[in-house]
Coordinates of C-alpha atoms in Angstrom, one line a residue:
Chain A
X329 CA -10.1 -20.2 -22.1
X330 CA -12.1 -21.0 -25.2
X331 CA -11.0 -20.6 -28.8
X332 CA -13.3 -17.7 -29.4
X333 CA -11.9 -15.6 -26.5
X334 CA -8.4 -16.3 -27.7
X335 CA -9.3 -15.0 -31.1
X336 CA -10.9 -11.9 -29.8
X337 CA -7.8 -11.1 -27.6
X338 CA -5.5 -11.6 -30.5
X339 CA -7.6 -9.4 -32.8
X340 CA -7.4 -6.5 -30.4
X341 CA -3.8 -7.0 -29.7
X342 CA -3.0 -7.3 -33.4
X343 CA -5.0 -4.2 -34.3
X344 CA -3.4 -2.2 -31.6
X345 CA 0.1 -3.4 -32.5
X346 CA -0.5 -2.4 -36.1
X347 CA -2.0 0.9 -34.9
X348 CA 1.1 1.7 -32.8
X349 CA 3.5 0.8 -35.6
X350 CA 1.7 3.1 -38.0
X351 CA 1.3 5.9 -35.5
X352 CA 5.0 5.7 -34.6
X353 CA 5.9 5.8 -38.3
X354 CA 3.6 8.8 -38.9
X355 CA 5.1 10.6 -35.9
X356 CA 8.7 9.9 -36.9
X357 CA 8.3 10.7 -40.6
X358 CA 6.1 13.7 -39.9
X359 CA 8.6 15.1 -37.4
X360 CA 11.5 14.5 -39.9
X361 CA 9.5 16.3 -42.7
X362 CA 8.7 19.2 -40.4
X363 CA 12.3 19.6 -39.3
X364 CA 13.4 19.4 -42.9
X365 CA 11.0 22.1 -43.9
X366 CA 12.4 24.4 -41.1
X367 CA 15.9 23.7 -42.1
X368 CA 15.4 24.5 -45.7
X369 CA 13.7 27.7 -45.0
X370 CA 16.0 30.8 -44.8
X371 CA 16.6 31.8 -41.2
X372 CA 15.0 35.1 -40.2
X373 CA 16.7 37.8 -38.3
X374 CA 17.4 36.5 -34.8
X375 CA 18.3 39.6 -33.0
X376 CA 20.8 37.8 -30.9
X377 CA 24.3 39.1 -30.8
X378 CA 27.3 37.7 -29.3
X379 CA 29.3 34.5 -29.8
X380 CA 27.9 31.2 -30.9
X381 CA 28.2 29.8 -27.4
X382 CA 26.0 32.6 -26.1
X383 CA 23.5 31.8 -28.7
X384 CA 23.7 28.1 -27.7
X385 CA 23.0 29.1 -24.1
X386 CA 20.1 31.2 -25.1
X387 CA 18.7 28.4 -27.3
X388 CA 19.1 25.9 -24.5
X389 CA 17.3 28.1 -22.0
X390 CA 14.6 28.7 -24.5
X391 CA 14.2 24.9 -25.0
X392 CA 14.5 23.7 -21.4
X393 CA 13.2 26.7 -19.4
X394 CA 11.1 28.5 -22.0
X395 CA 13.0 31.7 -21.6
X396 CA 11.2 33.5 -24.3
X397 CA 7.8 32.8 -22.9
X398 CA 8.9 33.7 -19.5
X399 CA 9.7 37.2 -20.5
X400 CA 6.8 37.7 -22.9
X401 CA 3.8 36.0 -21.2
X402 CA 4.3 35.0 -17.6
X403 CA 1.0 33.2 -17.2
X404 CA 1.5 31.2 -20.3
X405 CA 5.0 30.3 -19.0
X406 CA 3.5 28.9 -15.7
X407 CA 1.1 26.7 -17.7
X408 CA 4.0 25.7 -20.0
X409 CA 6.2 24.8 -17.1
X410 CA 3.4 22.8 -15.4
X411 CA 2.7 20.9 -18.6
X412 CA 6.2 20.2 -19.9
X413 CA 7.9 19.4 -16.6
X414 CA 4.9 17.3 -15.6
X415 CA 5.1 15.5 -18.9
X416 CA 8.8 14.7 -18.3
X417 CA 8.0 13.1 -15.0
X418 CA 5.0 11.3 -16.5
X419 CA 7.1 9.9 -19.3
X420 CA 9.7 8.8 -16.8
X421 CA 7.0 6.9 -14.9
X422 CA 6.0 5.3 -18.2
X423 CA 9.5 4.1 -18.7
X424 CA 8.5 1.0 -16.7
X425 CA 6.6 -0.2 -19.7
X426 CA 9.6 0.3 -22.0
X427 CA 12.6 -0.8 -19.9
X428 CA 13.2 -4.0 -18.1
X429 CA 15.4 -4.4 -14.9
X430 CA 17.1 -7.3 -16.7
X431 CA 18.5 -5.1 -19.5
X432 CA 19.1 -1.7 -17.9
X433 CA 20.7 -2.8 -14.6
X434 CA 19.7 -1.9 -11.1
X435 CA 20.8 1.7 -11.1
X436 CA 18.6 2.9 -14.0
X437 CA 15.8 0.7 -12.7
X438 CA 16.1 2.5 -9.3
X439 CA 15.5 5.8 -11.1
X440 CA 12.4 4.3 -12.8
X441 CA 11.1 3.0 -9.5
X442 CA 11.8 6.4 -7.9
X443 CA 9.9 8.2 -10.6
X444 CA 6.7 6.1 -10.0
X445 CA 5.1 8.2 -7.2
X446 CA 6.3 11.5 -8.7
X447 CA 4.8 10.5 -12.0
X448 CA 1.4 10.5 -10.4
X449 CA 1.9 14.1 -9.2
X450 CA 3.5 15.0 -12.5
X451 CA 0.3 13.9 -14.3
X452 CA -1.7 16.3 -12.1
X453 CA 0.7 19.2 -13.0
X454 CA 0.4 18.2 -16.7
X455 CA -3.4 18.3 -16.5
X456 CA -3.3 21.6 -14.6
X457 CA -1.1 23.1 -17.3
X458 CA -3.5 21.9 -20.1
X459 CA -6.5 23.2 -18.1
X460 CA -4.7 26.6 -17.9
X461 CA -4.0 26.7 -21.6
X462 CA -7.6 25.9 -22.2
X463 CA -8.9 28.5 -19.7
X464 CA -6.6 31.1 -21.4
X465 CA -8.1 30.2 -24.8
X466 CA -11.6 30.5 -23.5
X467 CA -11.3 33.5 -21.2
X468 CA -8.8 35.8 -22.9
X469 CA -10.7 37.6 -25.7
X470 CA -7.8 38.0 -28.2
X471 CA -6.8 34.4 -27.8
X472 CA -10.4 33.2 -28.0
X473 CA -10.9 34.9 -31.3
X474 CA -7.7 33.5 -32.7
X475 CA -8.6 29.9 -31.6
X476 CA -10.0 27.4 -33.9
X477 CA -12.0 24.2 -33.3
X478 CA -8.9 22.2 -33.9
X479 CA -7.1 24.0 -31.0
X480 CA -9.9 23.1 -28.6
X481 CA -10.0 19.6 -29.9
X482 CA -6.2 19.2 -29.3
X483 CA -6.5 20.6 -25.8
X484 CA -9.4 18.2 -25.1
X485 CA -7.2 15.3 -26.3
X486 CA -4.3 16.4 -24.1
X487 CA -6.7 16.5 -21.1
X488 CA -8.4 13.2 -22.0
X489 CA -5.2 11.1 -22.2
X490 CA -4.1 11.7 -18.6
X491 CA -7.6 11.6 -17.3
X492 CA -8.2 8.2 -18.7
X493 CA -4.7 7.2 -17.5
X494 CA -5.7 8.1 -14.0
X495 CA -8.9 6.1 -14.3
X496 CA -6.6 3.2 -15.3
X497 CA -4.8 3.7 -12.1
X498 CA -8.0 3.3 -10.2
X499 CA -9.5 0.4 -12.1
X500 CA -6.4 -1.8 -12.1
X501 CA -5.3 -3.5 -15.2
X502 CA -2.5 -6.1 -15.7
X503 CA 0.5 -3.7 -16.0
X504 CA 2.9 -6.6 -16.5
X505 CA 0.9 -7.7 -19.5
X506 CA 0.8 -4.2 -20.9
X507 CA 4.6 -4.0 -20.5
X508 CA 5.0 -7.3 -22.3
X509 CA 2.8 -6.0 -25.1
X510 CA 5.0 -2.9 -25.7
X511 CA 8.3 -4.8 -25.2
X512 CA 6.9 -7.3 -27.7
X513 CA 6.3 -4.5 -30.2
X514 CA 9.9 -3.4 -29.9
X515 CA 11.3 -6.9 -30.1
X516 CA 8.9 -8.1 -32.7
X517 CA 7.6 -10.8 -30.4
X518 CA 3.9 -9.8 -30.1
X519 CA 2.2 -10.4 -26.8
X520 CA -1.5 -10.0 -26.0
X521 CA -2.8 -6.8 -24.6
X522 CA -5.3 -6.9 -21.7
X523 CA -8.8 -6.2 -23.0
X524 CA -9.7 -3.4 -20.5
X525 CA -11.9 -0.7 -21.8
X526 CA -10.1 2.1 -20.0
X527 CA -6.7 0.8 -21.0
X528 CA -7.7 0.5 -24.7
X529 CA -9.2 4.0 -24.6
X530 CA -6.0 5.5 -23.1
X531 CA -3.8 3.8 -25.7
X532 CA -6.1 4.7 -28.5
X533 CA -6.0 8.4 -27.5
X534 CA -2.2 8.3 -27.3
X535 CA -2.1 6.8 -30.8
X536 CA -4.5 9.5 -32.0
X537 CA -2.2 12.1 -30.5
X538 CA 0.8 10.5 -32.2
X539 CA -1.0 10.6 -35.5
X540 CA -2.2 14.2 -35.1
X541 CA 1.1 15.6 -33.8
X542 CA 2.9 16.0 -37.2
X543 CA -0.1 17.9 -38.6
X544 CA -0.7 20.1 -35.7
X545 CA 1.1 23.0 -34.2
X546 CA 1.5 21.1 -31.0
X547 CA 4.7 19.9 -32.6
X548 CA 6.6 23.0 -31.9
X549 CA 9.4 20.8 -30.8
X550 CA 10.5 21.0 -34.5
X551 CA 10.6 24.7 -34.1
X552 CA 13.7 24.3 -32.1
X553 CA 15.4 24.2 -35.5
X554 CA 13.9 27.5 -36.5
X555 CA 13.1 30.2 -34.1
X556 CA 10.0 31.7 -35.9
X557 CA 7.3 29.1 -36.2
X558 CA 4.9 30.4 -38.8
X559 CA 3.2 27.2 -39.7
X560 CA -0.5 27.4 -40.0
X561 CA -2.7 27.3 -36.9
X562 CA -3.7 23.7 -36.4
X563 CA -5.2 21.7 -39.2
X564 CA -8.3 23.8 -39.4
X565 CA -6.5 26.4 -41.4
X566 CA -5.0 23.9 -43.8
X567 CA -6.3 23.3 -47.3
X568 CA -9.1 20.9 -48.0
X569 CA -6.7 18.4 -49.6
X570 CA -4.6 18.3 -46.4
X571 CA -7.7 17.9 -44.3
X572 CA -8.8 15.0 -46.4
X573 CA -5.3 13.4 -46.1
X574 CA -5.4 13.6 -42.4
X575 CA -8.9 12.3 -42.2
X576 CA -7.9 9.4 -44.4
X577 CA -4.8 8.6 -42.2
X578 CA -6.9 8.8 -39.1
X579 CA -9.5 6.6 -40.5
X580 CA -7.2 3.9 -41.7
X581 CA -4.8 3.9 -38.7
X582 CA -7.2 4.5 -35.9
X583 CA -10.8 3.6 -36.7
X584 CA -10.1 -0.1 -37.3
X585 CA -8.4 -0.7 -33.9
X586 CA -11.1 1.4 -32.2
X587 CA -13.8 -0.8 -33.7
X588 CA -12.1 -4.0 -32.9
X589 CA -11.3 -2.8 -29.4
X590 CA -14.9 -1.8 -28.8
X591 CA -16.2 -5.1 -30.1
X592 CA -13.8 -7.0 -27.7
X593 CA -14.9 -4.8 -24.8
X594 CA -18.5 -5.4 -25.6
X595 CA -17.8 -9.1 -25.7
X596 CA -15.8 -9.3 -22.4
X597 CA -17.5 -6.5 -20.6
X598 CA -16.0 -3.6 -18.6
X599 CA -13.8 -4.4 -15.7
X600 CA -16.1 -4.1 -12.7
X601 CA -14.6 -1.4 -10.5
X602 CA -15.6 -3.0 -7.1
X603 CA -16.1 -6.7 -7.3
X604 CA -17.4 -8.6 -4.3
X605 CA -14.0 -9.1 -2.6
X606 CA -15.2 -11.7 0.0
X607 CA -16.4 -13.8 -2.9
X608 CA -13.3 -13.0 -4.9
X609 CA -11.0 -14.2 -2.2
X610 CA -13.0 -17.4 -1.5
X611 CA -13.1 -18.5 -5.1
X612 CA -9.8 -17.1 -6.3
X613 CA -8.2 -20.5 -6.8
X614 CA -10.8 -21.3 -9.4
X615 CA -10.7 -18.0 -11.2
X616 CA -8.9 -16.8 -14.2
X617 CA -5.6 -15.5 -12.8
X618 CA -6.1 -12.1 -14.4
X619 CA -9.1 -11.4 -12.1
X620 CA -6.8 -11.7 -9.1
X621 CA -3.9 -9.9 -10.8
X622 CA -6.1 -6.9 -11.4
X623 CA -8.0 -6.9 -8.1
X624 CA -5.5 -8.1 -5.5
X625 CA -4.5 -4.6 -4.3
X626 CA -8.1 -3.7 -3.5
X627 CA -8.7 -7.1 -2.0
X628 CA -5.6 -6.8 0.3
X629 CA -6.6 -3.3 1.4
X630 CA -10.1 -4.5 2.3
X631 CA -8.8 -7.5 4.1
X632 CA -6.3 -5.6 6.2
X633 CA -9.1 -3.4 7.6
X634 CA -11.1 -6.5 8.4
X635 CA -8.2 -8.1 10.3
X636 CA -7.1 -5.0 12.1
X637 CA -10.4 -3.5 13.1
X638 CA -12.7 -6.4 13.3
X639 CA -10.3 -9.1 14.4
X640 CA -11.6 -11.5 11.8
X641 CA -8.5 -13.5 11.2
X642 CA -9.9 -16.0 8.8
X643 CA -7.7 -17.6 6.2
X644 CA -9.0 -15.5 3.3
X645 CA -8.2 -12.3 5.1
X646 CA -4.7 -13.0 6.4
X647 CA -1.7 -12.0 4.4
X648 CA 0.1 -14.9 6.2
X649 CA -2.2 -17.2 4.2
X650 CA -1.3 -15.5 0.9
X651 CA 2.4 -16.0 1.4
X652 CA 1.8 -19.5 2.7
X653 CA 0.0 -20.7 -0.4
X654 CA 2.1 -18.7 -2.8
X655 CA 5.4 -19.9 -1.4
X656 CA 8.4 -20.2 -3.6
X657 CA 11.2 -22.4 -2.4
X658 CA 14.8 -21.5 -3.1
X659 CA 17.8 -23.7 -3.9
X660 CA 18.1 -24.8 -0.3
X661 CA 14.4 -26.0 -0.3
X662 CA 13.6 -23.2 2.1
X663 CA 10.9 -20.5 1.4
X664 CA 12.5 -17.4 -0.1
X665 CA 12.0 -13.9 1.3
X666 CA 10.8 -10.9 -0.7
X667 CA 14.5 -9.9 -1.2
X668 CA 14.8 -12.8 -3.5
X669 CA 13.9 -12.1 -7.1
X670 CA 12.0 -15.4 -7.3
X671 CA 9.5 -14.4 -4.5
X672 CA 6.0 -14.7 -5.8
X673 CA 5.1 -11.1 -5.2
X674 CA 8.5 -9.8 -6.2
X675 CA 8.4 -11.4 -9.7
X676 CA 5.7 -9.1 -11.1
X677 CA 6.2 -6.1 -8.8
X678 CA 9.8 -5.8 -9.8
X679 CA 9.0 -6.1 -13.5
X680 CA 6.3 -3.4 -13.2
X681 CA 8.3 -1.1 -11.0
X682 CA 5.5 -1.1 -8.4
X683 CA 7.2 -1.1 -5.0
X684 CA 5.3 -2.5 -2.1
X685 CA 6.1 -2.0 1.5
X686 CA 4.0 -4.9 2.9
X687 CA 7.1 -6.9 3.8
X688 CA 8.8 -4.1 5.7
X689 CA 6.5 -5.2 8.5
X690 CA 4.9 -8.5 7.5
X691 CA 6.9 -11.6 7.1
X692 CA 7.2 -12.5 3.4
X693 CA 7.7 -16.2 4.3
X694 CA 5.1 -18.7 5.4
X695 CA 4.0 -19.4 9.0
X696 CA 6.2 -22.2 10.3
X697 CA 3.9 -25.2 10.8
X698 CA 5.0 -25.7 14.4
X699 CA 3.8 -22.4 15.7
X700 CA 0.2 -23.1 14.6
X701 CA 0.0 -25.4 17.7
X702 CA 0.8 -22.4 19.9
X703 CA -2.5 -20.8 18.8
X704 CA -4.5 -23.8 19.9
X705 CA -4.8 -22.3 23.3
X706 CA -8.5 -22.5 24.1
X707 CA -8.2 -25.6 26.3
X708 CA -5.0 -24.4 27.9
X709 CA -6.8 -21.1 28.7
X710 CA -9.5 -23.0 30.6
X711 CA -7.0 -25.0 32.5
X712 CA -5.0 -22.0 33.6
X713 CA -8.2 -20.4 34.7
X714 CA -9.1 -23.3 36.9
X715 CA -5.6 -23.2 38.4
X716 CA -6.0 -19.5 39.2
X717 CA -9.3 -20.3 40.8
X718 CA -7.8 -22.9 43.0
X719 CA -5.1 -20.5 44.2
X720 CA -7.7 -17.8 44.9
X721 CA -9.8 -20.2 46.9
X722 CA -6.8 -21.3 49.0
X723 CA -6.0 -17.8 49.8
Chain B
X374 CA 13.5 -20.9 22.7
X375 CA 15.3 -24.0 23.9
X376 CA 14.2 -27.5 23.1
X377 CA 13.6 -28.4 26.7
X378 CA 11.1 -25.5 27.0
X379 CA 9.2 -26.9 24.0
X380 CA 9.0 -30.3 25.6
X381 CA 7.6 -29.0 28.9
X382 CA 5.0 -27.0 27.0
X383 CA 3.9 -30.1 25.3
X384 CA 3.7 -31.8 28.6
X385 CA 1.5 -29.0 29.8
X386 CA -0.7 -29.4 26.8
X387 CA -1.1 -33.1 27.5
X388 CA -2.1 -32.4 31.1
X389 CA -4.6 -29.8 29.9
X390 CA -6.1 -32.3 27.5
X391 CA -6.5 -34.8 30.4
X392 CA -8.5 -32.7 32.7
X393 CA -9.8 -30.2 30.1
X394 CA -13.3 -31.8 30.2
X395 CA -13.6 -31.2 33.9
X396 CA -12.5 -27.6 33.9
X397 CA -14.6 -26.6 30.9
X398 CA -17.6 -25.8 33.0
X399 CA -20.2 -23.4 31.7
X400 CA -19.1 -19.8 32.1
X401 CA -15.4 -20.7 32.3
X402 CA -14.9 -20.3 28.6
X403 CA -16.0 -16.7 28.7
X404 CA -16.4 -15.8 25.2
X405 CA -16.7 -17.9 22.1
X406 CA -16.6 -15.7 18.9
X407 CA -16.9 -17.6 15.7
X408 CA -14.0 -17.0 13.3
X409 CA -15.8 -14.7 10.9
X410 CA -17.7 -12.7 13.5
X411 CA -16.3 -9.2 14.1
X412 CA -15.3 -8.2 17.6
X413 CA -18.0 -6.4 19.5
X414 CA -18.3 -4.1 22.5
X415 CA -20.2 -6.9 24.4
X416 CA -16.7 -7.9 25.5
X417 CA -14.1 -5.8 27.3
X418 CA -10.9 -7.6 27.6
X419 CA -9.0 -6.9 30.8
X420 CA -6.2 -8.1 33.0
X421 CA -5.8 -8.3 36.7
X422 CA -2.3 -8.3 38.2
X423 CA -2.0 -9.5 41.7
X424 CA 1.1 -7.7 43.0
X425 CA 1.2 -9.8 46.2
X426 CA 1.9 -12.8 44.0
X427 CA 4.4 -11.1 41.8
X428 CA 8.1 -11.9 42.5
X429 CA 10.6 -9.1 42.2
X430 CA 13.2 -11.5 40.7
X431 CA 10.9 -13.0 38.2
X432 CA 10.6 -11.6 34.7
X433 CA 8.8 -14.6 33.0
X434 CA 6.1 -12.2 31.6
X435 CA 8.7 -10.0 30.0
X436 CA 10.6 -12.9 28.6
X437 CA 7.4 -14.4 27.2
X438 CA 6.5 -11.2 25.5
X439 CA 9.9 -10.8 23.9
X440 CA 9.8 -14.3 22.7
X441 CA 6.2 -14.1 21.4
X442 CA 6.9 -10.9 19.4
X443 CA 10.5 -11.4 18.6
X444 CA 11.6 -8.3 20.5
X445 CA 15.4 -8.3 20.6
X446 CA 17.8 -5.7 22.0
X447 CA 19.8 -3.7 19.5
X448 CA 22.4 -2.8 22.2
X449 CA 20.8 0.5 23.0
X450 CA 18.8 0.0 26.2
X451 CA 17.2 3.5 25.9
X452 CA 15.5 2.7 22.6
X453 CA 15.1 -1.1 22.7
X454 CA 11.6 -2.4 22.3
X455 CA 9.9 -2.9 25.6
X456 CA 6.2 -3.9 25.5
X457 CA 6.0 -5.0 29.0
X458 CA 8.4 -4.1 31.8
X459 CA 8.8 -5.0 35.5
X460 CA 8.6 -2.1 37.9
X461 CA 9.6 -2.2 41.6
X462 CA 8.2 0.5 43.7
X463 CA 9.0 1.2 47.4
X464 CA 7.1 3.3 49.8
X465 CA 9.8 5.5 51.4
X466 CA 7.9 5.9 54.6
X467 CA 7.2 2.2 55.3
X468 CA 9.9 0.6 53.1
X469 CA 7.2 -1.7 51.7
X470 CA 8.4 -2.8 48.3
X471 CA 6.3 -4.2 45.5
X472 CA 7.1 -5.5 42.0
X473 CA 4.6 -5.7 39.1
X474 CA 4.5 -5.7 35.4
X475 CA 3.3 -2.6 33.4
X476 CA 2.3 -2.8 29.8
X477 CA -0.3 -1.0 27.6
X478 CA -3.2 -0.5 30.0
X479 CA -5.8 -0.7 27.2
X480 CA -7.7 2.3 28.5
X481 CA -11.3 2.9 27.8
X482 CA -10.4 6.5 27.1
X483 CA -7.0 6.1 25.6
X484 CA -5.0 9.4 25.3
X485 CA -2.9 7.9 22.5
X486 CA -6.1 7.6 20.4
X487 CA -7.1 11.1 21.2
X488 CA -3.8 12.6 20.0
X489 CA -3.2 10.4 16.9
X490 CA -3.2 12.7 13.9
X491 CA -3.9 10.0 11.4
X492 CA -6.3 7.8 13.3
X493 CA -3.8 5.0 13.3
X494 CA -4.1 4.6 17.1
X495 CA -7.4 3.1 17.8
X496 CA -9.4 1.2 20.3
X497 CA -11.0 -2.0 19.1
X498 CA -14.6 -2.7 19.9
X499 CA -13.6 -5.2 22.6
X500 CA -11.4 -2.6 24.3
X501 CA -8.0 -3.6 23.0
X502 CA -6.0 -0.5 22.0
X503 CA -4.0 -1.1 18.9
X504 CA -2.1 0.8 16.2
X505 CA -3.0 0.4 12.6
X506 CA 0.5 0.6 11.3
X507 CA -0.7 0.8 7.7
X508 CA -1.5 4.5 8.4
X509 CA 0.9 5.3 11.3
X510 CA 3.3 8.0 10.2
X511 CA 5.6 7.6 13.1
X512 CA 5.1 11.0 14.7
X513 CA 5.4 9.5 18.2
X514 CA 2.8 11.8 19.6
X515 CA 1.1 8.8 21.2
X516 CA 4.3 7.9 23.0
X517 CA 4.3 11.3 24.6
X518 CA 0.6 11.2 25.4
X519 CA 0.6 7.8 27.1
X520 CA 0.9 8.3 30.9
X521 CA 2.1 4.7 31.2
X522 CA 5.0 5.0 28.8
X523 CA 3.7 1.9 27.1
X524 CA 4.4 2.9 23.5
X525 CA 7.7 2.2 21.7
X526 CA 9.1 3.3 18.4
X527 CA 10.8 1.0 16.0
X528 CA 14.2 2.5 15.1
X529 CA 15.7 -0.4 13.2
X530 CA 15.0 -2.2 9.9
X531 CA 13.5 -5.5 10.9
X532 CA 13.5 -8.8 9.1
X533 CA 11.8 -12.1 9.8
X534 CA 9.1 -10.8 12.0
X535 CA 6.6 -13.2 13.5
X536 CA 4.0 -13.8 10.9
X537 CA 1.2 -13.1 13.3
X538 CA 2.7 -9.9 14.6
X539 CA 4.0 -7.5 11.9
X540 CA 6.3 -4.8 13.1
X541 CA 8.2 -2.3 11.0
X542 CA 10.6 0.6 11.2
X543 CA 9.2 4.1 11.6
X544 CA 6.0 3.1 13.4
X545 CA 4.8 3.1 17.0
X546 CA 4.1 -0.1 18.7
X547 CA 2.9 -1.4 22.0
X548 CA 1.4 -4.4 23.8
X549 CA -1.4 -5.7 21.7
X550 CA -2.8 -7.8 24.6
X551 CA -1.7 -10.7 22.3
X552 CA -4.6 -9.9 20.0
X553 CA -3.7 -12.7 17.7
X554 CA -4.0 -15.2 20.5
X555 CA -7.1 -13.6 21.9
X556 CA -8.8 -13.7 18.6
X557 CA -8.0 -17.4 18.4
X558 CA -9.6 -17.9 21.8
X559 CA -6.3 -17.9 23.7
X560 CA -4.8 -15.9 26.4
X561 CA -1.9 -13.4 26.3
X562 CA 1.6 -14.8 26.4
X563 CA 2.6 -12.9 29.6
X564 CA -0.4 -14.3 31.5
X565 CA 0.4 -17.8 30.3
X566 CA 4.0 -17.5 31.2
X567 CA 3.1 -16.2 34.7
X568 CA 0.9 -19.2 35.3
X569 CA 3.6 -21.5 34.0
X570 CA 6.1 -20.0 36.4
X571 CA 3.9 -21.1 39.2
X572 CA 3.1 -17.7 40.6
X573 CA -0.2 -17.0 38.9
X574 CA -0.1 -13.2 39.5
X575 CA -1.9 -12.4 36.2
X576 CA -5.4 -13.0 35.2
X577 CA -7.0 -12.3 31.8
X578 CA -10.6 -12.2 31.0
X579 CA -13.8 -10.4 30.0
X580 CA -14.6 -7.5 32.3
X581 CA -18.1 -7.3 30.8
X582 CA -19.1 -10.8 31.6
X583 CA -20.3 -10.9 35.2
X584 CA -19.6 -14.6 35.4
X585 CA -16.0 -14.4 34.3
X586 CA -13.3 -15.0 36.9
X587 CA -11.8 -11.6 36.4
X588 CA -15.2 -9.9 37.0
X589 CA -15.7 -11.9 40.2
X590 CA -12.3 -11.0 41.4
X591 CA -12.6 -7.2 40.8
X592 CA -16.0 -7.3 42.5
X593 CA -14.7 -9.1 45.6
X594 CA -11.2 -7.7 46.2
X595 CA -9.9 -4.1 46.2
X596 CA -8.2 -3.4 42.9
X597 CA -6.8 -0.2 41.5
X598 CA -6.0 1.3 38.2
X599 CA -2.7 3.1 37.8
X600 CA -3.1 6.9 37.5
X601 CA -6.8 6.5 37.9
X602 CA -6.9 10.3 38.5
X603 CA -6.4 10.7 34.8
X604 CA -9.8 8.9 34.2
X605 CA -8.4 6.8 31.3
X606 CA -10.2 3.8 32.9
X607 CA -7.5 1.2 32.1
X608 CA -8.5 -2.3 31.3
X609 CA -5.5 -3.5 33.4
X610 CA -6.1 -3.5 37.1
X611 CA -3.8 -4.1 40.0
X612 CA -4.5 -5.9 43.2
X613 CA -2.6 -5.1 46.4
X614 CA -1.0 -2.0 45.0

């Protein structure tokens, strides 16, 4: 890797690191101020009788199950449930970027691994919820008239984040590197971030949401501390000064990383969705490792069809060859199986909570050299054939 | 596999090398596909079992299959894997008894492929019927559809499978006609073992090649397909049945 590339990578990573620190600070401080404002304000009449425990139960059902919405607007409740419960599962899936099996222990990690497939469906539920919100805003006359441009913009943002996230799932990025970036942010040991356009876009949109949240009414989480949320509708109804402040914050925090990220993407190019896998496999020893890290799932999927359906058992297509070259020897100098944390595949897959079932059927250890001779049967075949002929002739 | 067995195999290989040049006459090596060429329908792999040569007490083919694919008993004979099995049938009116192996018959019109809901069960272009276990959901419909009871279900978690023959819990499996050997230009393990046992009751080859030994044999002697009334057109034929 040349010096120039290294600098580019570092610029993006640094810019994004600063952006996430700033966004997190804005989110935390904004949330605190919002809660403080609610707490200072005199409480309105609640209309809830009974003991404090009854009130607690009601507050809890309001928070967790959106009880109030359920009884006032059933359709809205369906969208809310889709969005919020989907969000929970999605966040659980994203825990793989924040937690590490080495710190949290196997039990918690199992939960994170278990959440992975559900997170994919949770994201769909989330998007369906947002789409419902938006449809309601567009189709219901009263709501449409009460909506501002800011409301639509926020819904668009909430839809764009998971949409780009899903695209990330399709055009693979180096998730282990992404994890190291975020763990590095938390532990103050900065790591580079993969320069993938889709990944950078996803992260930038998330940062944008983090910055906008304290200023928008999406932050009704703070309303838990006060039942009646009478904050202004979005930022569009705010005063000019507030708008200016928001614009300033957005510009400082978000525009610089966006520009640097765009420059880096322009430099390195978009990740090609479907590279030539035959070529990729043939030259992969000479390639930058990240190319193979990103594309090996697609490559394996393509190869398995070639082997199974076409019977082309060449070295580049056989998973046996993958595990033979990428063998890791254990303490006893013997190749380790996938159960061992040191196994070549296991090392990253465990870290990224991506479970694979290749080795439930395939052997995760290399072909023993002796059995290769067994496959050299062409001449034997001919000999057996002649023997059969002999016998047939005799009879 | 015992050490002595290995030694005798090497001995055989040596012998093969010695007279290989003589036996490799044109047309004997039926089909030479280069390593990166896909299989084609120009070939139809088939097998011929000569029941008159098959010994009732010999199970060399079954042993060879179990060794080749690492099929081991889990102590439950009803559900143990069995890719090839020896059958002994007796005509009650004459008392004539015959013994022969039955495995996946690699039908031209395989019922297992017809019923598979996911498309996992498929027939390769060269006639070998296989299961793409990447998409098999383990519904076992193929096991019920197969008139030859050739398919098995994996009930156990498996470890240390043969690298060339992946197998896994929750999927159907059956004889692959040793597709890994055939693709390398070899012959199935059962056929090889049968020859090695000295009986030579099994013959493997290309049914589409008129010059192949198997084609000549099926042209000249009376062979039958099991349950030919079902019109599955098996690739495995039986002589003297």
